[in-house]
Coordinates of C-alpha atoms and ligand atoms in Angstrom, one line a residue:
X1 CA -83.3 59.4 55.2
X2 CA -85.3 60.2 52.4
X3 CA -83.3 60.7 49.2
X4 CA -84.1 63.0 46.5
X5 CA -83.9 61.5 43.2
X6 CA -80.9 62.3 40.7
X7 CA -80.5 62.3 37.3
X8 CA -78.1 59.1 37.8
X9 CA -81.1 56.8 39.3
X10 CA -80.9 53.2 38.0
X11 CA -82.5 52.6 34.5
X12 CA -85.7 50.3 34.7
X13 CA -83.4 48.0 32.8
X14 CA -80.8 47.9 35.7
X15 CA -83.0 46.8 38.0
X16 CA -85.1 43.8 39.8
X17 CA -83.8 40.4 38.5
X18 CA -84.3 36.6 37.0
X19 CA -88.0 35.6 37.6
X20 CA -89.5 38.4 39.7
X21 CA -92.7 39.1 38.2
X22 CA -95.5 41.4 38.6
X23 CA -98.4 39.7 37.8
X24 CA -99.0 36.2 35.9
X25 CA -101.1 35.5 33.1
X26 CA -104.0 33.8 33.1
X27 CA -103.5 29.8 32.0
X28 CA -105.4 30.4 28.7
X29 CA -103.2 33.1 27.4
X30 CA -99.9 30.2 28.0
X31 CA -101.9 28.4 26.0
X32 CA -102.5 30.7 23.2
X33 CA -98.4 30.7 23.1
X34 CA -98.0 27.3 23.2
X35 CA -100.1 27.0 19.9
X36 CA -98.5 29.6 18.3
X37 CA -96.0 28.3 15.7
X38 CA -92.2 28.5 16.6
X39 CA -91.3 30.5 13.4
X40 CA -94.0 33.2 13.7
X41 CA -92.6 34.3 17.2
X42 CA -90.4 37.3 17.4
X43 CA -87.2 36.3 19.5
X44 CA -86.7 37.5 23.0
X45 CA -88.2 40.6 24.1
X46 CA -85.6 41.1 27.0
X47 CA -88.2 43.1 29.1
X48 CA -86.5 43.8 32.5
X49 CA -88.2 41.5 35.0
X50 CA -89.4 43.1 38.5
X51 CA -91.9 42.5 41.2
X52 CA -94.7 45.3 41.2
X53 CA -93.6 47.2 44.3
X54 CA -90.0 48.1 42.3
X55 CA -91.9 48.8 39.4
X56 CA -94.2 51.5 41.1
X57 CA -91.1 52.6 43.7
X58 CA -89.2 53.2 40.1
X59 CA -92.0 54.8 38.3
X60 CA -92.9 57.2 41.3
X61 CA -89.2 58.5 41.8
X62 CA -88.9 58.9 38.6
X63 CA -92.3 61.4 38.8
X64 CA -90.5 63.6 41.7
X65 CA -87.6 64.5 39.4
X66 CA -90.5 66.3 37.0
X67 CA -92.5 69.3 37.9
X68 CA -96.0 70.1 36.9
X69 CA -99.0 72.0 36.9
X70 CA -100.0 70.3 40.1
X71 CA -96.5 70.9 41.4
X72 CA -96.5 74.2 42.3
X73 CA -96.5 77.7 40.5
X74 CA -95.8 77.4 37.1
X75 CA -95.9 81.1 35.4
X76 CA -94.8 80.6 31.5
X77 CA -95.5 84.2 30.2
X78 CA -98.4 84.0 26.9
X79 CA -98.7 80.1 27.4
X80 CA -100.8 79.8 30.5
X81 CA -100.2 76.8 32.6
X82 CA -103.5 77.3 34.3
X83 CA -104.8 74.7 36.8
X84 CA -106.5 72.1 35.3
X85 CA -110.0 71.0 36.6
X86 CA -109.1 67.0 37.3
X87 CA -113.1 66.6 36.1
X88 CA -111.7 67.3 32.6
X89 CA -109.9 64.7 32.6
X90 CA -112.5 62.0 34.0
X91 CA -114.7 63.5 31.1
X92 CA -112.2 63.2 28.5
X93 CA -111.1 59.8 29.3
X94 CA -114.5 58.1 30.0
X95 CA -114.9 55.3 27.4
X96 CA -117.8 57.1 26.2
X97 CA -115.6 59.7 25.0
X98 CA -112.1 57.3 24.2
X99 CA -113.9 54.6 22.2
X100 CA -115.6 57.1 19.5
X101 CA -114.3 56.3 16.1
X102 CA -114.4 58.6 13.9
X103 CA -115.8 56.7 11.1
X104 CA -118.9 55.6 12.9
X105 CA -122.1 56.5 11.4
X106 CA -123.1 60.2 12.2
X107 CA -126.4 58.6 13.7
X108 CA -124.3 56.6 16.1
X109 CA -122.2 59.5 17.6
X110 CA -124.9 62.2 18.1
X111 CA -123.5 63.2 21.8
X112 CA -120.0 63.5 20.2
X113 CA -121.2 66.2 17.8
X114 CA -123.1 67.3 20.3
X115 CA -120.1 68.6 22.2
X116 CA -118.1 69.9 19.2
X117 CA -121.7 71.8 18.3
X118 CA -122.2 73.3 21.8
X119 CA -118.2 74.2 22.1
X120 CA -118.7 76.1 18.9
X121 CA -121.5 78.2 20.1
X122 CA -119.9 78.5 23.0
X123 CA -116.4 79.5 21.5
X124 CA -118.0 82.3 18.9
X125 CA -119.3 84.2 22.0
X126 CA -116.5 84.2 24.1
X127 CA -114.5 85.6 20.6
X128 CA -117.1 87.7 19.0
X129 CA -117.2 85.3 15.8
X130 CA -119.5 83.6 13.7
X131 CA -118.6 80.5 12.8
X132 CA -115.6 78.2 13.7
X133 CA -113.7 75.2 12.4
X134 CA -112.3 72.9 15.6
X135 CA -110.2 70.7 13.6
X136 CA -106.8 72.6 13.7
X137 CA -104.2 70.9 16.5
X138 CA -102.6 73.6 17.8
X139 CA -102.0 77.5 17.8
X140 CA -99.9 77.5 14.8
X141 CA -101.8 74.7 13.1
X142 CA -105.0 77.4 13.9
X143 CA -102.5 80.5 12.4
X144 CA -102.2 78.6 9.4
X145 CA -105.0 77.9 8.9
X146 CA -106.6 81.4 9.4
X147 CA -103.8 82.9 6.9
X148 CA -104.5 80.4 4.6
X149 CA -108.4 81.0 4.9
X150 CA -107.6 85.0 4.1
X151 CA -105.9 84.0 0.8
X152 CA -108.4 82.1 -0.3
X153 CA -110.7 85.2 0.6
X154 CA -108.8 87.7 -1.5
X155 CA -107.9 85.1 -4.6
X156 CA -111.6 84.5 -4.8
X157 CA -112.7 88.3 -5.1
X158 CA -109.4 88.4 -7.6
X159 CA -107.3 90.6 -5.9
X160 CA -104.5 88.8 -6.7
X161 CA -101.9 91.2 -5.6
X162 CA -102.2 91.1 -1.8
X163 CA -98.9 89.1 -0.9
X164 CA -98.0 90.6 2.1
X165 CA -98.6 90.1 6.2
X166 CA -97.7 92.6 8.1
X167 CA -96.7 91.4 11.6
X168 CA -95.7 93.8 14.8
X169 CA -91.9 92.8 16.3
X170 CA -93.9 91.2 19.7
X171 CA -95.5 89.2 17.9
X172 CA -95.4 85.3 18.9
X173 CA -92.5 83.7 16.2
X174 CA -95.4 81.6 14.8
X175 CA -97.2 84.6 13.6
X176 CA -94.6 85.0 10.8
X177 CA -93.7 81.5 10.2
X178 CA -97.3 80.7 9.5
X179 CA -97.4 84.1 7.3
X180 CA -94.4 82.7 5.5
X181 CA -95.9 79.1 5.2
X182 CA -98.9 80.2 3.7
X183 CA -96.8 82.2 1.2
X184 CA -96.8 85.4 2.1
X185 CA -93.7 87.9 2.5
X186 CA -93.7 88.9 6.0
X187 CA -93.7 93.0 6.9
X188 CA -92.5 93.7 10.5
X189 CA -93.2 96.8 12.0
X190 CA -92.1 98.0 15.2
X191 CA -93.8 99.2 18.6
X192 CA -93.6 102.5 19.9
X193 CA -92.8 103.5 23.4
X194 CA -95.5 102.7 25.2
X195 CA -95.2 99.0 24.1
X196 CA -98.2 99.0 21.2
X197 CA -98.2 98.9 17.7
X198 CA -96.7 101.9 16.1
X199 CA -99.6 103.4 14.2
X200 CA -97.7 106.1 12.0
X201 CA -95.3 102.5 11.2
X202 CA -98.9 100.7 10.5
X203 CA -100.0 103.2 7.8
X204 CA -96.7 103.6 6.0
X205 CA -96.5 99.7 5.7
X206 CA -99.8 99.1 4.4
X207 CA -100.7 99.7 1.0
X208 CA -102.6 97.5 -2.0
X209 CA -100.4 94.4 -1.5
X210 CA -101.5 93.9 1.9
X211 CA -103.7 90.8 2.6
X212 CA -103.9 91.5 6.5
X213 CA -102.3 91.8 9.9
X214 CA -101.5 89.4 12.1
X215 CA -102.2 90.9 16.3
X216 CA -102.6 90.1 19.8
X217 CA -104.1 91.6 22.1
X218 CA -103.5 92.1 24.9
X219 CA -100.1 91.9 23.4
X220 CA -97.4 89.6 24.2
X221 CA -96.0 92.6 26.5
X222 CA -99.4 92.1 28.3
X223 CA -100.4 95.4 27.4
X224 CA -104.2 95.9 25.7
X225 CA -103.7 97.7 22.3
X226 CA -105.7 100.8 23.1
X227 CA -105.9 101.6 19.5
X228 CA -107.3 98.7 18.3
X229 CA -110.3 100.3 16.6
X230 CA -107.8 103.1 15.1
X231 CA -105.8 100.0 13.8
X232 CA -109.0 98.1 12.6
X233 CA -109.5 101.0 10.0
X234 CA -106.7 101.8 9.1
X235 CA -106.1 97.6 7.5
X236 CA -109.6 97.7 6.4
X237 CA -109.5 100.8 4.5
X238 CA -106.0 99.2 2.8
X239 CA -108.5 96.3 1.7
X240 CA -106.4 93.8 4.2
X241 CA -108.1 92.2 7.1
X242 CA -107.5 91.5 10.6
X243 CA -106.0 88.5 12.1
X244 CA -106.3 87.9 16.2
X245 CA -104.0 85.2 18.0
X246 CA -105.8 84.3 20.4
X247 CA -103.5 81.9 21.9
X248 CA -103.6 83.1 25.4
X249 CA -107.4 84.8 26.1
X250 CA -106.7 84.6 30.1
X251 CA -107.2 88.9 29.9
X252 CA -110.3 89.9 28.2
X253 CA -112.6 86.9 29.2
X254 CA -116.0 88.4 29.5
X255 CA -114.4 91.3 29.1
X256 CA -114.1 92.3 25.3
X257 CA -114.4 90.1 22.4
X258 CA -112.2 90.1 19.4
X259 CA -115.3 90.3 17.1
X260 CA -115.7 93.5 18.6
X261 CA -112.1 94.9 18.0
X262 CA -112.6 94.6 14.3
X263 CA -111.1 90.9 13.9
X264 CA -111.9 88.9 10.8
X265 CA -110.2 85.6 11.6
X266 CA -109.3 84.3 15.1
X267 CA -108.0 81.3 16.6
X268 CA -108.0 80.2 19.9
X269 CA -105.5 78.0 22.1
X270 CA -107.9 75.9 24.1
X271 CA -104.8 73.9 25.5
X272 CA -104.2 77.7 27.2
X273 CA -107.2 79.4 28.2
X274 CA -109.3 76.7 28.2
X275 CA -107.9 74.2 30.2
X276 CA -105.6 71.3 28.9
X277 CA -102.0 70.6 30.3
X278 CA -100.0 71.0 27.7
X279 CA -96.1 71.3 29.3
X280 CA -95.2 68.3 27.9
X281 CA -96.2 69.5 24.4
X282 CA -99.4 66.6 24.5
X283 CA -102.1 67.3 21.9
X284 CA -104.0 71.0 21.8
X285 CA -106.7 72.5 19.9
X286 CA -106.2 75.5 17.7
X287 CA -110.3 76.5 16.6
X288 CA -110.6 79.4 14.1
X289 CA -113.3 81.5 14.1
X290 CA -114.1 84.2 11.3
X291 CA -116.3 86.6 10.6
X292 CA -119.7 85.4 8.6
X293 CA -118.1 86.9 5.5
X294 CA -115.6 84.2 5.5
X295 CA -117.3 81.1 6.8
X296 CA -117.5 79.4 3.4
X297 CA -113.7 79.2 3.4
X298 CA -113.3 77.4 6.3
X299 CA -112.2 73.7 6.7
X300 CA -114.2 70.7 6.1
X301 CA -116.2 69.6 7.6
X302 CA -117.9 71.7 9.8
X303 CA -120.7 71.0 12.2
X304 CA -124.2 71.6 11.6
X305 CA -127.5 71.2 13.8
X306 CA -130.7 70.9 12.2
X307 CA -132.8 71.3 15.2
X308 CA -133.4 67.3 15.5
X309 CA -129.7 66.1 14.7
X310 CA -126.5 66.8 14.7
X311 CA -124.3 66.2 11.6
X312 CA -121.5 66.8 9.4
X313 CA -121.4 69.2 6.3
X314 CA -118.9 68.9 3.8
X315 CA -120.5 71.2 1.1
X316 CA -118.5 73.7 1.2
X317 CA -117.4 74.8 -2.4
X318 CA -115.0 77.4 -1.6
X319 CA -113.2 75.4 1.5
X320 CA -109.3 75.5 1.8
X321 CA -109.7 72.1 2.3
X322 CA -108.4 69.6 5.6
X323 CA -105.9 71.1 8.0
X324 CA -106.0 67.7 10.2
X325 CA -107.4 64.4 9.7
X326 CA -110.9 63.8 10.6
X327 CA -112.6 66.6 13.2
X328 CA -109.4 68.0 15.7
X329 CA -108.3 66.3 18.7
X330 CA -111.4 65.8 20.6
X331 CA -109.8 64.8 23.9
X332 CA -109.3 68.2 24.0
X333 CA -112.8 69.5 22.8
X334 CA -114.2 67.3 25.4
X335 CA -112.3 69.4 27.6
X336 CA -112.7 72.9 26.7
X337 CA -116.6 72.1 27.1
X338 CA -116.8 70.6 30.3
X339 CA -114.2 73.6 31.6
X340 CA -116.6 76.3 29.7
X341 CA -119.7 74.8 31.4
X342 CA -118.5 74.4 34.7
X343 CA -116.9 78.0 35.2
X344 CA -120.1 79.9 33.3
X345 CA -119.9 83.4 32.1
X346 CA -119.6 84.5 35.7
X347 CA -117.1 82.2 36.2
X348 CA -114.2 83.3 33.3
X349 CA -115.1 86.5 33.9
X350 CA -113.8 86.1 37.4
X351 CA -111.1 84.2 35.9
X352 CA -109.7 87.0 33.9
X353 CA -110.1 89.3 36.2
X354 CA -107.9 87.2 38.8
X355 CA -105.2 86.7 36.3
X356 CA -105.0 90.5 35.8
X357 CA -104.9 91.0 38.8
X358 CA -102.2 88.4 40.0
X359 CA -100.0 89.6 37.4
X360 CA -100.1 93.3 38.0
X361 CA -100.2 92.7 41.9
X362 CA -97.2 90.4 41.2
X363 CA -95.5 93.6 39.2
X364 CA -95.9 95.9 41.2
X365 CA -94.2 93.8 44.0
X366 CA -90.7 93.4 41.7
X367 CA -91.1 96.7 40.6
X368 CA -88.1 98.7 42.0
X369 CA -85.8 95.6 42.9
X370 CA -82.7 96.0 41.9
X371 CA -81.4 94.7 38.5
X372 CA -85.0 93.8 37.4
X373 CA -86.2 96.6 35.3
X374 CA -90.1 97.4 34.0
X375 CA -90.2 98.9 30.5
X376 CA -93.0 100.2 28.7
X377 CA -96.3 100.7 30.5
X378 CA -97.1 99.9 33.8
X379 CA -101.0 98.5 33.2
X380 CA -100.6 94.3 32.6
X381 CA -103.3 92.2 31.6
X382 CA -102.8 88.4 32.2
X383 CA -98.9 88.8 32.0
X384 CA -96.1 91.0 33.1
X385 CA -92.3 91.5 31.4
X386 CA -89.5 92.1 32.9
X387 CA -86.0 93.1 31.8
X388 CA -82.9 91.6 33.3
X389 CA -80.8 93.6 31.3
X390 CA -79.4 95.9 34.2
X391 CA -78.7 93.3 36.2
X392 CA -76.7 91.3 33.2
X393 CA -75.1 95.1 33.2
X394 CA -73.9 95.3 36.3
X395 CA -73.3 91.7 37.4
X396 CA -73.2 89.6 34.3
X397 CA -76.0 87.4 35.2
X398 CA -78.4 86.9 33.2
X399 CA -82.3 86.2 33.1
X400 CA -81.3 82.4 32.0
X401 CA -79.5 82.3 35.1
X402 CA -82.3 83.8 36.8
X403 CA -84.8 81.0 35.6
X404 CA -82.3 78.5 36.9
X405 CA -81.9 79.9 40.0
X406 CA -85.4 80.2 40.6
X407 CA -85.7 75.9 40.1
X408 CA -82.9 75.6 43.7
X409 CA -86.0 77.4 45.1
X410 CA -88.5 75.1 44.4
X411 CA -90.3 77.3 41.7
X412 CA -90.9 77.0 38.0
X413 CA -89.0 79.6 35.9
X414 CA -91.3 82.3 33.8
X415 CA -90.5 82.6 29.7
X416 CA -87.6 84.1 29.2
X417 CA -85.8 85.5 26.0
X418 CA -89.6 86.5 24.8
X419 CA -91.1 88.7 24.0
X420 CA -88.0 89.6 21.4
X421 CA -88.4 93.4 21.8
X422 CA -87.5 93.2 25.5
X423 CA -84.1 91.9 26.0
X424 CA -83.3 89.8 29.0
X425 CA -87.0 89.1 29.1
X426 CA -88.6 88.1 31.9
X427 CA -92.4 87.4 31.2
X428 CA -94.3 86.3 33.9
X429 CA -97.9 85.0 33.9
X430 CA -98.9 83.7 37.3
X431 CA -102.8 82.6 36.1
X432 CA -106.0 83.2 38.1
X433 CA -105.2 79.6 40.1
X434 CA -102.5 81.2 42.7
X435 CA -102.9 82.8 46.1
X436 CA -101.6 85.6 47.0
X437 CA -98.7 84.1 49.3
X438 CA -97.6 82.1 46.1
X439 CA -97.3 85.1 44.3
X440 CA -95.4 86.6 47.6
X441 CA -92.9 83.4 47.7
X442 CA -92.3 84.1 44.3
X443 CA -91.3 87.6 44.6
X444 CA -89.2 87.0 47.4
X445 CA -87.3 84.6 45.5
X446 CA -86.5 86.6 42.6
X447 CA -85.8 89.6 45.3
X448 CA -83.3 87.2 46.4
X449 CA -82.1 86.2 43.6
X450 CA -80.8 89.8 42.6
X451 CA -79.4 90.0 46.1
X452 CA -77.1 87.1 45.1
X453 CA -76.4 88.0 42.0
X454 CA -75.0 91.5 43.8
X455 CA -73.0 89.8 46.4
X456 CA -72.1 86.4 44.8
X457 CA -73.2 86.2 40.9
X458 CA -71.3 82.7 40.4
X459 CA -73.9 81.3 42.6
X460 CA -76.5 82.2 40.3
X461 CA -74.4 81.8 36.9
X462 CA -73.7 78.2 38.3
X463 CA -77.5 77.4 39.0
X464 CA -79.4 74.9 39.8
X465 CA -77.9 73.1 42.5
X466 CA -80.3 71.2 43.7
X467 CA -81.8 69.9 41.2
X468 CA -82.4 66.3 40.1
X469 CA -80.3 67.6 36.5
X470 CA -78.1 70.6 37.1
X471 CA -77.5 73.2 33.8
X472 CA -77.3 71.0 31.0
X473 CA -75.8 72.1 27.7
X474 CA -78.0 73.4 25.5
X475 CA -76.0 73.6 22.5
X476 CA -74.5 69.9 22.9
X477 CA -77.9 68.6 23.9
X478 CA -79.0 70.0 20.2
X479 CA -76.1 69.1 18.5
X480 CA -75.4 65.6 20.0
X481 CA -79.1 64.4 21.6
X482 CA -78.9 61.5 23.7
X483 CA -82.3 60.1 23.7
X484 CA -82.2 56.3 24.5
X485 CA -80.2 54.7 27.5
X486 CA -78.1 52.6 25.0
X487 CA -76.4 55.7 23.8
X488 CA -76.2 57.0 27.6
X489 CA -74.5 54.1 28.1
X490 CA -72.5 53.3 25.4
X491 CA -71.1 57.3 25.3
X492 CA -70.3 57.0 29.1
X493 CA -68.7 53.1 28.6
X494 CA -66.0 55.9 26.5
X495 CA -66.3 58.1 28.5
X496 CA -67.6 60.1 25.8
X497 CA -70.2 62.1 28.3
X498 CA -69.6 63.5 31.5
X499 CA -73.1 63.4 32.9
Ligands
PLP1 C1 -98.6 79.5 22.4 C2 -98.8 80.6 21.4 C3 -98.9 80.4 20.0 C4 -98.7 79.0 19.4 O1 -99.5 78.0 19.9 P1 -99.1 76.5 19.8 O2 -100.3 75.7 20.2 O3 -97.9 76.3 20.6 O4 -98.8 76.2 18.3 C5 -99.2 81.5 19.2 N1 -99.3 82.7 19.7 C6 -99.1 83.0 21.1 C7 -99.3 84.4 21.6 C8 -98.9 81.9 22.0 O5 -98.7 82.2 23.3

């Protein structure tokens, strides 16, 4: 019988024995060890030793205790966990691509900039921009780097005075921690009923000290800010600008542009929208692209094309300087092109208009189940939030125990706890890349799910069960992380652990 793997499988270390080996090495490498001097060796490695087939039985076991993009539904609300074309990857990690170094001679690695030219033109009209720096890592890396470049704007004109950020209460936590970072105080204001920024709120907050506002839209609610072009003037006639997170693009592709809205500064996840897994927190790529008012202020260096050659301009007098070493993580670039090309304009048009309509087919399904509650307005973009709240009411479960429960069924859990402004969130983004019975299995499930909770809410509180880990503790996992087997080992030789 086939066994599903546990937590408790045997370490690598634990297994195969004395002498098995996997593969030999060729003579002359035994002889490069023979002539190297006693003293200069390191002492014993103790490497396990094992024959190949237990080294790839291990290996792949260990695979089926994870779950990925390629697993199976995998709807984490505003981070899209979109499938990933596997020709990406063969792009990305063709030695063509991995043996670049980036201090080769610009005339050496023409196709290189190349690709971070064409991504660029590519990236301000998707966005709306007109210029954009690629070299940031990751979302917050880009929000840095976007509040930093709006400091630098209003220091330069010598309007010194504009310390302030105002951020909406949906807003992703990085929008204020990278206000805060940069060195501004952070100004929350809240949303109104329907979900969108509060525009009576907006007006009262802003005022001569403002340097700008940080949005997103299609909110983090997954509701389109109607009033963006009412909230557009009303910063720019305070002398702040507008900032766009544009972390999660999967609703407006080909759709509306942030240029458009009014943005001055924008910055784009292309580990997100554009195709890079990222679940395991692997490298992104945060670009910012501003308005042509602000281009001189962007990092250095950016890419230029003089109609014969590419190359690299670091002239820029009024730059904020690096925000990474050397050009971004080009893996990634490589990426975001080849997905860009391959789907077309047509193509992420299409895109977005599957998401939307996965995640509003998908919300209208739940709607109504019992426990699970809706708030704010019905339209979705590429996501849709639920409340748990009346079911924590009446039951005591809560959406945690929701997300766990849905892992005994086989299914990744949605973001939960986020947005802040719903409580027992629920935010569910299924991504253009489902069918329709996936999103139906998924409803069902959580239907389920609120069924138990009704007639036997231990079941659910105690969730997963069959899992390859059941609940873990959070807090002692934080407090007390066990991160090499040694510790495992040594804790549970005390009997210090109970896992
Ligand atoms: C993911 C996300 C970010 C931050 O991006 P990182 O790459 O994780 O730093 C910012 N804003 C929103 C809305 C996001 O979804």
């Amino acid at each position: 019988m086939f066994k599903q793997a546990r937590w408790d499988e045997p370490l690598i270390f634990e297994l195969g024995g004395r002498g098995r080996v996997s593969f030999t090495l060729p003579e002359a490498i035994e002889d490069i060890d023979v002539q190297i001097p006693e003293e200069l060796k390191r002492g014993s490695l103790e490497l396990p030793e094992l024959s190949e087939p237990e080294v790839v039985k291990h290996y792949t076991r260990l695979s089926e205790m994870n779950y990925g993009v390629d697993s199976g539904i995998y709807p984490l609300g505003s981070c899209t966990m979109k499938y990933n074309p596997k020709i990406n990857e063969e792009l990305a990690g063709h030695p063509k691509v991995t043996y670049v170094h980036p201090y080769q001679d610009e005339r050496t690695v023409q196709g290189a900039l190349q690709v971070m030219w064409e991504l660029e033109q590519w990236l301000k009209e998707v966005t709306g921009m007109d210029r954009f720096t690629l070299q940031p890592a990751a979302g917050a890396n880009g929000e840095f780097t976007g509040v930093m470049i709006i400091r630098a704007y209003h220091l330069d004109r010598g309007d010194t005075k504009r310390d302030e950020i105002i951020v909406p209460d949906s807003a992703h936590g990085t929008n204020p921690a990278s206000a805060a970072m940069a060195g501004f105080k952070v100004i929350e204001i809240p949303s109104n009923e329907q979900g969108m920024v509060d525009l009576e709120a907006l007006r009262s907050a802003v005022s001569e000290r403002t340097a700008g506002l940080m949005l997103t839209n299609p909110n983090t609610l997954g509701i389109f800010e109607e009033d963006i072009l009412e909230i557009a003037k009303i910063v720019h006639d305070a002398g702040g600008l507008l900032y766009y997170d544009g972390a999660n693009l999967n609703g407006i592709l080909g759709k509306v542009r942030p240029g458009d809205m009014g943005f001055d500064v924008v910055h784009i996840n292309l580990h997100k929208t554009f195709s890079t897994p990222h679940g395991g927190g692997g490298p992104g790529a945060g670009p910012v692209g501003v308005k042509d008012f602000l281009k001189d202020y962007l990092p250095v260096p950016v890419v230029e094309y003089d109609g014969e050659k590419y190359y690299l301009n670091y002239d820029l007098p009024k730059s904020i300087g690096k925000v990474k070493e050397f050009y971004g993580n080009f893996g990634v670039l490589v990426k975001a092109l080849t997905y860009l090309k391959i789907m077309g304009r047509q193509g992420l048009k299409e895109a977005s208009e599957i998401a939307v309509l996965n995640a509003n087919y998908l919300g209208k399904k739940l709607k109504g189940t019992k426990g699970y509650e809706l708030p704010h307005k019905e339209l979705r973009k590429h996501e849709v939030v639920f409340s748990a709240e009346p079911m924590k009411r009446d039951t005591g479960v809560k959406a945690l125990d929701v997300a766990k429960r849905l892992l005994d069924h086989g299914l990744h859990a949605p973001t939960i706890y986020f947005p802040l402004i719903v409580h027992e969130a629920l935010m569910i983004e299924p991504t253009e890349g489902v069918t329709k019975e996936e999103l139906d299995a998924y409803v069902d499930a959580l239907k389920r799910i609120s069924e138990e909770a009704y007639s036997n809410p231990e079941l659910v509180k105690s969730a997963p069960h069959n899992t390859a880990v059941r609940r873990v503790d959070d807090v002692l996992a934080t407090k007390r992380p066990v991160i090499t087997w040694r510790m495992y080992r040594k804790l549970k030789e005390k009997g210090d652990i109970d896992i």
